C-alpha cells in the first residue's frame, strides 16, 4: 500500500463504486475487499472497505453509512492528453451524475471530478496575459472543456 491513500466514504456503495471506477480507467483493478461477518449491523458479506487502483493510484472506499456526503472541497483531477480523452472520461463518469462547470462533474455517487485537457494549463500559462485571459474567459463559460474553443480563444478568433 502506498504511504498516503485517499479514502472515499460511501453510504453503502463502496464496492459498486470501485467496480465502476475500475471499469472506466485503464490499468485499474480492485486490490482487495474486506467484508462484514455474522452479527454485524449490516448483512454478512457486505463490504466494509474496498482497496482499488486507478491507473497506478491507490484508493480506499469505505461503506461508512449515510453520515457524510461528498462535496466539491475535494475533487479528483483527470489529466487528459486531448479532446478524445476529455470526451471519454466525461461521458463515462457523467453517466448517472451531473455536470457542473469548467470541466467539473459529479458522478452518480457524488464524487467530484475535474476532466481537464493538458492544453488548458499550457494555454493558461502563456506569457502573453491577453491570450491567457481570453483562454480563462472561454473556460469559465464552458461546462465540458472544448480544446478547439480554447485554442480559438487563445488565437483571438
Short mmCIF file of C-alpha atoms in Angstrom, two decimals:
data_model
loop_
_atom_site.label_atom_id
_atom_site.label_comp_id
_atom_site.label_asym_id
_atom_site.label_seq_id
_atom_site.Cartn_x
_atom_site.Cartn_y
_atom_site.Cartn_z
CA UNK A 1 0.00 0.00 0.00
CA UNK A 2 1.27 3.48 -0.80
CA UNK A 3 2.09 5.84 2.06
CA UNK A 4 -0.91 8.12 1.51
CA UNK A 5 -4.12 6.68 0.10
CA UNK A 6 -7.29 8.74 -0.43
CA UNK A 7 -10.27 7.14 1.34
CA UNK A 8 -13.73 7.78 -0.10
CA UNK A 9 -16.66 7.44 2.31
CA UNK A 10 -19.79 5.93 0.79
CA UNK A 11 -23.09 5.09 2.44
CA UNK A 12 -23.22 1.51 1.15
CA UNK A 13 -21.93 1.70 -2.45
CA UNK A 14 -18.16 1.30 -1.91
CA UNK A 15 -17.83 -1.96 -3.84
CA UNK A 16 -20.19 -0.82 -6.60
CA UNK A 17 -18.27 2.46 -6.98
CA UNK A 18 -14.86 0.72 -7.04
CA UNK A 19 -16.09 -1.64 -9.76
CA UNK A 20 -17.47 1.30 -11.73
CA UNK A 21 -14.27 3.36 -11.46
CA UNK A 22 -12.04 0.40 -12.39
CA UNK A 23 -14.19 -0.14 -15.49
CA UNK A 24 -13.64 3.49 -16.59
CA UNK A 25 -9.86 3.77 -16.13
CA UNK A 26 -7.37 1.56 -17.95
CA UNK A 27 -4.73 -0.25 -15.89
CA UNK A 28 -7.12 -0.39 -12.94
CA UNK A 29 -8.23 -3.13 -10.61
CA UNK A 30 -9.82 -3.96 -7.29
CA UNK A 31 -7.00 -4.97 -4.94
CA UNK A 32 -8.97 -6.41 -2.05
CA UNK A 33 -12.31 -6.29 -0.27
CA UNK A 34 -12.86 -6.73 3.46
CA UNK A 35 -16.35 -7.85 4.40
CA UNK A 36 -18.59 -7.86 7.46
CA UNK A 37 -19.19 -11.21 9.13
CA UNK A 38 -22.22 -12.52 11.00
CA UNK A 39 -23.62 -10.31 13.73
CA UNK A 40 -22.64 -7.03 12.06
CA UNK A 41 -25.11 -4.14 11.79
CA UNK A 42 -25.38 -4.88 8.04
CA UNK A 43 -25.88 -8.17 6.16
CA UNK A 44 -22.94 -10.58 6.38
CA UNK A 45 -20.78 -10.34 3.27
CA UNK A 46 -21.32 -6.60 2.80
CA UNK A 47 -18.09 -4.82 2.00
CA UNK A 48 -16.54 -2.74 4.78
CA UNK A 49 -13.64 -1.46 2.72
CA UNK A 50 -12.54 -1.88 -0.87
CA UNK A 51 -8.99 -1.12 -1.90
CA UNK A 52 -8.65 -0.35 -5.59
CA UNK A 53 -6.21 1.15 -8.05
CA UNK A 54 -6.92 3.60 -10.86
CA UNK A 55 -4.03 3.76 -13.33
CA UNK A 56 -1.45 3.27 -10.58
CA UNK A 57 -3.11 5.43 -7.87
CA UNK A 58 -4.49 3.50 -4.90
CA UNK A 59 -7.78 4.43 -3.25
CA UNK A 60 -9.76 3.06 -0.35
CA UNK A 61 -13.56 3.00 -0.45
CA UNK A 62 -15.38 2.70 2.86
CA UNK A 63 -19.01 1.81 3.48
CA UNK A 64 -19.39 4.15 6.43
CA UNK A 65 -23.11 4.82 6.35
CA UNK A 66 -25.14 7.91 5.45
CA UNK A 67 -23.38 10.27 7.87
CA UNK A 68 -21.24 12.15 5.33
CA UNK A 69 -21.72 13.33 1.76
CA UNK A 70 -19.11 14.25 -0.81
CA UNK A 71 -18.69 17.91 -1.71
CA UNK A 72 -16.55 19.99 -4.08
CA UNK A 73 -13.91 20.70 -1.43
CA UNK A 74 -12.19 17.54 -2.68
CA UNK A 75 -12.14 16.52 -6.33
CA UNK A 76 -10.27 14.02 -8.44
CA UNK A 77 -8.33 15.65 -11.27
CA UNK A 78 -8.02 13.68 -14.52
CA UNK A 79 -5.18 14.89 -16.74
CA UNK A 80 -6.35 14.34 -20.34
CA UNK A 81 -3.95 14.42 -23.26
CA UNK A 82 -6.56 15.59 -25.80
CA UNK A 83 -10.25 16.14 -26.56
CA UNK A 84 -10.80 12.42 -27.18
CA UNK A 85 -9.70 11.66 -23.60
CA UNK A 86 -11.83 14.51 -22.26
CA UNK A 87 -14.84 13.09 -24.09
CA UNK A 88 -14.12 9.52 -22.95
CA UNK A 89 -13.81 10.31 -19.24
CA UNK A 90 -16.55 12.94 -19.28
CA UNK A 91 -19.10 10.64 -20.88
CA UNK A 92 -18.37 7.68 -18.62
CA UNK A 93 -18.05 9.48 -15.30
CA UNK A 94 -21.06 11.69 -16.03
CA UNK A 95 -23.33 8.64 -16.61
CA UNK A 96 -25.90 8.97 -13.83
CA UNK A 97 -24.19 12.10 -12.48
CA UNK A 98 -24.43 15.80 -13.17
CA UNK A 99 -22.22 18.31 -14.98
CA UNK A 100 -21.17 21.43 -13.14
CA UNK A 101 -18.83 24.00 -14.73
CA UNK A 102 -15.29 24.48 -16.03
CA UNK A 103 -14.66 20.78 -16.65
CA UNK A 104 -16.09 19.60 -13.33
CA UNK A 105 -18.76 16.97 -12.84
CA UNK A 106 -20.27 14.97 -10.02
CA UNK A 107 -20.55 11.27 -10.71
CA UNK A 108 -23.51 9.08 -9.72
CA UNK A 109 -22.00 8.67 -6.23
CA UNK A 110 -21.50 12.40 -5.65
CA UNK A 111 -17.70 12.36 -6.15
CA UNK A 112 -16.42 15.50 -7.90
CA UNK A 113 -14.10 15.06 -10.89
CA UNK A 114 -12.16 17.59 -12.93
CA UNK A 115 -11.78 16.38 -16.53
CA UNK A 116 -9.07 18.70 -17.80
CA UNK A 117 -7.07 18.63 -21.04
CA UNK A 118 -3.35 19.37 -20.89
CA UNK A 119 -3.94 22.17 -23.40
CA UNK A 120 -5.82 24.19 -20.78
CA UNK A 121 -2.82 24.55 -18.48
CA UNK A 122 -0.48 25.14 -21.41
CA UNK A 123 -2.67 27.93 -22.81
CA UNK A 124 -3.33 29.50 -19.40
CA UNK A 125 0.44 29.62 -18.86
CA UNK A 126 1.07 31.68 -21.99
CA UNK A 127 3.38 34.58 -21.12
CA UNK A 128 1.07 36.90 -23.09
CA UNK A 129 -1.50 37.93 -20.44
CA UNK A 130 -4.13 38.83 -23.06
CA UNK A 131 -4.01 35.35 -24.60
CA UNK A 132 -4.10 33.67 -21.19
CA UNK A 133 -7.03 35.85 -20.11
CA UNK A 134 -9.02 35.00 -23.26
CA UNK A 135 -8.47 31.31 -22.53
CA UNK A 136 -9.58 31.81 -18.92
CA UNK A 137 -12.76 33.61 -20.01
CA UNK A 138 -13.54 30.88 -22.54
CA UNK A 139 -13.01 28.15 -19.93
CA UNK A 140 -15.25 29.92 -17.41
CA UNK A 141 -18.12 29.80 -19.92
CA UNK A 142 -17.74 26.04 -20.51
CA UNK A 143 -19.25 23.04 -18.82
CA UNK A 144 -17.22 20.28 -20.54
CA UNK A 145 -13.89 21.66 -21.75
CA UNK A 146 -13.65 22.14 -25.52
CA UNK A 147 -9.99 22.12 -26.61
CA UNK A 148 -10.66 23.66 -30.03
CA UNK A 149 -12.60 26.52 -28.43
CA UNK A 150 -9.68 27.13 -26.04
CA UNK A 151 -7.29 27.36 -28.99
CA UNK A 152 -9.64 29.75 -30.80
CA UNK A 153 -9.83 31.96 -27.70
CA UNK A 154 -6.05 31.86 -27.38
CA UNK A 155 -5.71 32.97 -31.02
CA UNK A 156 -8.29 35.71 -30.53
CA UNK A 157 -10.66 34.31 -33.12
#
